[in-house]
Amino acid sequence: MKSMPRLSAMAMAGALVVTVNACGAGGDDNDEQQGVDARGPITYVQGKDNSNVVRPLVARWNKEHPDEKVTFKEQSDEADQQHDDLVQHFQAEDAGYDVVSVDVVWTAEFAARGWLQPLEGDFAIDTSQMLAPTVEAGTYNDKLYTAPVSSDGGLLYYRKDLVPNPPRTWDEMMGMCDIARKNKMDCYAGQFAQYEGLTVNVAEAINTAGGEIVEENGTTPAVDSPESVEGLGRLVEAFENGNIPGKAITYTEEEGRQSFQAGNLLFLRNWPYVYALAQSEGGSKVKGKFGVAPLPGEDGPGASSLGGHNAAVSVYSDHKATARDFVEYLTSEQSQRWFLEQGSLAPVIESLYSEEPLVKQFPYLPTLKTSIENAVPRPVTPYYPAVTEAVQSNAYTALKGSKPADQAVSDMSDALKAATQQ
Amino acid sequence: MSVTTSDQAVEDGPPPDDTEPRRTGRLTQGEGLRGMLLVAPTLIALAAVIGYPVVRAIVMSLQQDEGLDPATGQFVEGGFAGLTNYADWILQRCGNVECPPGTLGALFWPSVFNTFGLTVVTVAIEVTLGLWFASIMHRKFKGRGMVRASVLIPWAIPTAVTSQLWYFIFSVDGIFNKLLGTQILWTDDKWAVRFAVVLADVWKTTPFMALLILAGLQIISDEVYEAAKVDGASAWQRFIHITLPLVKPALLVAILFRTLDVLRIFDLPYILTKGGGGEENAVTTLSMLVVAQIRDGFNSAAALSTITFVIIFLVAFIFVKFLGAHVVQTQQTQRKGAR
Amino acid sequence: MATAEANARSVRSTGFDGKKLRTYLGVAFIVIWGLLPFYWMVVVAFREVGYTFETTPWPTHVTLDNFRTAFDESLGNQFGQALVNSLIISTVTTVAALVIGVFCAYALVRLDFRGKFAILGLVLAASMFPPVALVTPLFQLFTDIGWIGSYQALIIPNISFALPLTVYLLTAFFAEMPWGLEEAARIDGCTKGQAFRIVILPLAAPGLFTTAIIAFIAAWNEFLLAAQLSDKSTQPVTVAIAFFTGAQPQQVPYTAIMAAGTIVTIPLVILVLIFQRRIVTGLTAGGVKG
């Protein structure tokens, strides 16, 4: 008798399951064609607006478009949480997210799942003024799906009081480690903990040496090559001989910054955000004593990993025309200038990098431009989560000394094969 | 030397009415209906919030994850998969080969091992410390209230905050290494990170155990202890024969639920290792694996969750069966034993 | 030989009570245990952001800035609102879970019907599924019925998560109650409900309050679901803290997080202090024996 209430509950649950499942898992052509001309209020979703640049920007838009107001929804500051939040909402076909900010590495994944409106035809955005790698990062299958809004490239921070001329190649930099030892400092550090930052650093090492991780099509592994072994091998060797301190295996961006600011590190690979903090924070011991340079390369700047965020229109949006216009607004020169001046965010418009007053305010701008121009996007693949896991996990084991570099690269290739053929 | 048993200790007044007609297992209309009505809200709440997603997850676990159509470059629905998702996890199979290092599939059995290891160690420590804390908090001394409040602080601070705090404390240039004068990689080295996770978890949850045990201790009256002391029982004997049996119900519930919780633990090891799990995935737990898998494909993650559920179910089953944990004494049992 | 006498003798002869010393040593250990990491949290909370990574064990570079940052609405930190939200969610969850749990536990202990072990098994099974996997289906369900960002979307799942432990604890506590007294009261003319309220509830008070604290703190700590199901106006403190950010991207605002943690703890401690007295005074010698 008491089993009946339970049975009917189960039946209800079963019915619900069927209904919800019928809603489908990914976007399709129908979704793409819905509501392309509709206008109205929209929501813009982005990770935490650290420097308070977006709110004023949105306010300005709202004043000029009272019938198409933008609500700004902030996510957390962590890339993984932002990613999972977007996935949740897309899978639920939520019309509440109209314009979303995507990390450059998510473009292929989201586009392949049919969640993003292709930015072509009526939705086209003018990208002619933008730095080429940023546009590349927003393209999947030769279509632009996400418009570049902010960029980022790796910089080499160095102690100019100890090293007047920054190293241009990796070997040169390793040769300068004697200076570090003499001053009882660590020589070089980047981001080597087992998280996305490791993929960034490893990709840089591999790409600088001439290797690549996946092929153009995004699904065929290409990492098993002597160049990749050479690239990864440089990091492995540096860990072995102590040029990279053992504890750097726990470093994310903040730990490296802490070490550099405390005066314990000679060379640091990090993002532009460190500049302002190292120059002005109370506890920084390196104020005025450091400079920035492009990452060391083979003979010329090294391949930095491209960072940054792009804006995209969700296929489930109810007001796509407004969404598209807002995306254009974010990529306009006025907004880009605002991002830079107010938030120290690297713009995507090329001309801004050579404007005198801006360069004065942000001395690292020219270096950053070089870095971005030579940037290689991290593997552009719809399987990005699995690919980054394969890279991180194997590279990490090699850096810990548990596996030689060639074994790690070979395992990485196997793991990539498994990841992209699932 | 006679030592009073738990049952005798509880019943000291006039014996309960023994002659009331004993209802056997037969359902009488009144009690059955009333019983169902009282139990129904609980069952409904659980069915709606937990039952429905579980059923949904299980249904999805029988589907293949989306695959990429090479022609269009778009993901398309995978078909029915039956139990392949499950087999792939248990056999650590990726496609047709054994999962190579760097894939999530290769982490299944290590995660199982880690999860179990973590559970056994933390629960054992927490029970021991909890018993000790509770016995101390039970004694009379000045400022008892403040001590109880301070013990609860670790548990009251949101896990999100304590995890960050411990990450900060355990970082290689953080305060822990500073005080010890070492440079140990607490968030990375295989055994150091395990130590760190255990320490952080024990710090946070011992209060929970202590609180429950304390509540159980409160029920035992002092006279029982006095009588035992007069009879010459030592502190240890008093503990074994009076304290333990009387706190047993509350203690067993605490241990059971704590075990279930640790088997599902996620945020502490995740935040302490920034998701990486430490050297050789030393602290990657099953829940961490599920979260990572969700990014790659929800259906496979659902299968892994169901496997986790089955594992936990087995643990609970063994717990209840073999540890003789009659976690619930029904009224009849109590009456029976009260002579 | 009575050890009490031996103890008394030892006190008289040496003026030193071994037992008391052990108690105080234990107390000291407990207090240090609970407070040491918390102490560090407070020290960092009061430390200037520029000196986040300094490891001087005592307070240096003291400032109130981090606390101001936590409440600074212009930065998007709505910590005040989050505190209120957490309070609402946790309180409603606790009260509801207790009421529903008491009904269920009463039935399981006091009434006679088949299938009790099945019900207990089901309730326990609800605590066995990894919550991380429940978030996605729940999110889709609540999106479909438009509850995302509402209080009920946060409260109802919290109640369900709290129920298994609540039911088990209450059942364990109720099973210890002298139901004979309740029966005696009924024979004297009370209804079942009255007998329960007047006789049993006061005795079960310690157990009830213990369960209440546990449910409250569990709801207070909940993050996974809240992160997905709440929006800016309904997010609890756990989510709000996760949304804290430094002035620069990728900068982790440790000092602000610690400040928030400190703020969050103090009202909880007060709450616990109030409740814990209730636990103690619920039972005095003779109450159980009747």
PDB file of N, CA, C and O in Angstrom, chain A residues 275-295:
ATOM      1  N   TYR A 275      52.075  44.235 -13.924  1.00  0.00           N
ATOM      2  CA  TYR A 275      52.827  45.487 -14.053  1.00  0.00           C
ATOM      3  C   TYR A 275      52.400  46.517 -13.028  1.00  0.00           C
ATOM      4  O   TYR A 275      53.207  47.023 -12.249  1.00  0.00           O
ATOM      5  N   ALA A 276      51.122  46.842 -13.040  1.00  0.00           N
ATOM      6  CA  ALA A 276      50.643  47.883 -12.130  1.00  0.00           C
ATOM      7  C   ALA A 276      50.854  47.504 -10.679  1.00  0.00           C
ATOM      8  O   ALA A 276      51.264  48.323  -9.860  1.00  0.00           O
ATOM      9  N   LEU A 277      50.621  46.253 -10.332  1.00  0.00           N
ATOM     10  CA  LEU A 277      50.735  45.846  -8.939  1.00  0.00           C
ATOM     11  C   LEU A 277      52.183  45.868  -8.473  1.00  0.00           C
ATOM     12  O   LEU A 277      52.490  46.334  -7.375  1.00  0.00           O
ATOM     13  N   ALA A 278      53.087  45.354  -9.323  1.00  0.00           N
ATOM     14  CA  ALA A 278      54.481  45.329  -8.912  1.00  0.00           C
ATOM     15  C   ALA A 278      55.029  46.741  -8.774  1.00  0.00           C
ATOM     16  O   ALA A 278      55.960  46.991  -8.011  1.00  0.00           O
ATOM     17  N   GLN A 279      54.453  47.643  -9.517  1.00  0.00           N
ATOM     18  CA  GLN A 279      54.938  49.022  -9.496  1.00  0.00           C
ATOM     19  C   GLN A 279      54.400  49.808  -8.317  1.00  0.00           C
ATOM     20  O   GLN A 279      55.007  50.751  -7.861  1.00  0.00           O
ATOM     21  N   SER A 280      53.236  49.405  -7.797  1.00  0.00           N
ATOM     22  CA  SER A 280      52.596  50.292  -6.831  1.00  0.00           C
ATOM     23  C   SER A 280      52.211  49.648  -5.508  1.00  0.00           C
ATOM     24  O   SER A 280      51.961  50.345  -4.545  1.00  0.00           O
ATOM     25  N   GLU A 281      52.165  48.339  -5.418  1.00  0.00           N
ATOM     26  CA  GLU A 281      51.688  47.728  -4.179  1.00  0.00           C
ATOM     27  C   GLU A 281      52.635  47.986  -3.022  1.00  0.00           C
ATOM     28  O   GLU A 281      53.839  48.007  -3.187  1.00  0.00           O
ATOM     29  N   GLY A 282      52.064  48.117  -1.857  1.00  0.00           N
ATOM     30  CA  GLY A 282      52.856  48.417  -0.670  1.00  0.00           C
ATOM     31  C   GLY A 282      53.991  47.442  -0.426  1.00  0.00           C
ATOM     32  O   GLY A 282      55.106  47.820  -0.126  1.00  0.00           O
ATOM     33  N   GLY A 283      53.687  46.148  -0.580  1.00  0.00           N
ATOM     34  CA  GLY A 283      54.695  45.151  -0.218  1.00  0.00           C
ATOM     35  C   GLY A 283      55.700  44.861  -1.326  1.00  0.00           C
ATOM     36  O   GLY A 283      56.565  44.005  -1.164  1.00  0.00           O
ATOM     37  N   SER A 284      55.617  45.574  -2.445  1.00  0.00           N
ATOM     38  CA  SER A 284      56.492  45.240  -3.565  1.00  0.00           C
ATOM     39  C   SER A 284      57.884  45.819  -3.359  1.00  0.00           C
ATOM     40  O   SER A 284      58.050  46.997  -3.079  1.00  0.00           O
ATOM     41  N   LYS A 285      58.876  44.946  -3.505  1.00  0.00           N
ATOM     42  CA  LYS A 285      60.246  45.408  -3.318  1.00  0.00           C
ATOM     43  C   LYS A 285      60.931  45.713  -4.647  1.00  0.00           C
ATOM     44  O   LYS A 285      62.127  45.972  -4.680  1.00  0.00           O
ATOM     45  N   VAL A 286      60.183  45.636  -5.741  1.00  0.00           N
ATOM     46  CA  VAL A 286      60.847  45.788  -7.037  1.00  0.00           C
ATOM     47  C   VAL A 286      60.368  47.021  -7.795  1.00  0.00           C
ATOM     48  O   VAL A 286      60.559  47.113  -8.998  1.00  0.00           O
ATOM     49  N   LYS A 287      59.762  47.941  -7.061  1.00  0.00           N
ATOM     50  CA  LYS A 287      59.253  49.129  -7.734  1.00  0.00           C
ATOM     51  C   LYS A 287      60.360  49.812  -8.506  1.00  0.00           C
ATOM     52  O   LYS A 287      61.408  50.113  -7.948  1.00  0.00           O
ATOM     53  N   GLY A 288      60.087  50.086  -9.775  1.00  0.00           N
ATOM     54  CA  GLY A 288      61.049  50.810 -10.595  1.00  0.00           C
ATOM     55  C   GLY A 288      62.279  50.001 -10.962  1.00  0.00           C
ATOM     56  O   GLY A 288      63.190  50.493 -11.601  1.00  0.00           O
ATOM     57  N   LYS A 289      62.313  48.742 -10.558  1.00  0.00           N
ATOM     58  CA  LYS A 289      63.512  47.954 -10.833  1.00  0.00           C
ATOM     59  C   LYS A 289      63.270  46.887 -11.883  1.00  0.00           C
ATOM     60  O   LYS A 289      64.117  46.020 -12.096  1.00  0.00           O
ATOM     61  N   PHE A 290      62.096  46.898 -12.493  1.00  0.00           N
ATOM     62  CA  PHE A 290      61.841  45.810 -13.428  1.00  0.00           C
ATOM     63  C   PHE A 290      61.386  46.353 -14.774  1.00  0.00           C
ATOM     64  O   PHE A 290      60.947  47.494 -14.888  1.00  0.00           O
ATOM     65  N   GLY A 291      61.512  45.536 -15.779  1.00  0.00           N
ATOM     66  CA  GLY A 291      61.053  45.894 -17.120  1.00  0.00           C
ATOM     67  C   GLY A 291      60.291  44.725 -17.705  1.00  0.00           C
ATOM     68  O   GLY A 291      60.215  43.652 -17.103  1.00  0.00           O
ATOM     69  N   VAL A 292      59.685  44.961 -18.889  1.00  0.00           N
ATOM     70  CA  VAL A 292      58.990  43.865 -19.560  1.00  0.00           C
ATOM     71  C   VAL A 292      59.583  43.671 -20.947  1.00  0.00           C
ATOM     72  O   VAL A 292      60.050  44.626 -21.582  1.00  0.00           O
ATOM     73  N   ALA A 293      59.557  42.445 -21.402  1.00  0.00           N
ATOM     74  CA  ALA A 293      60.061  42.117 -22.733  1.00  0.00           C
ATOM     75  C   ALA A 293      59.177  41.032 -23.322  1.00  0.00           C
ATOM     76  O   ALA A 293      58.465  40.347 -22.583  1.00  0.00           O
ATOM     77  N   PRO A 294      59.210  40.865 -24.645  1.00  0.00           N
ATOM     78  CA  PRO A 294      58.481  39.742 -25.222  1.00  0.00           C
ATOM     79  C   PRO A 294      59.125  38.439 -24.752  1.00  0.00           C
ATOM     80  O   PRO A 294      60.305  38.420 -24.386  1.00  0.00           O
ATOM     81  N   LEU A 295      58.368  37.374 -24.816  1.00  0.00           N
ATOM     82  CA  LEU A 295      58.910  36.092 -24.380  1.00  0.00           C
ATOM     83  C   LEU A 295      60.077  35.698 -25.283  1.00  0.00           C
ATOM     84  O   LEU A 295      60.066  35.976 -26.474  1.00  0.00           O
TER      85      LEU A 295
END
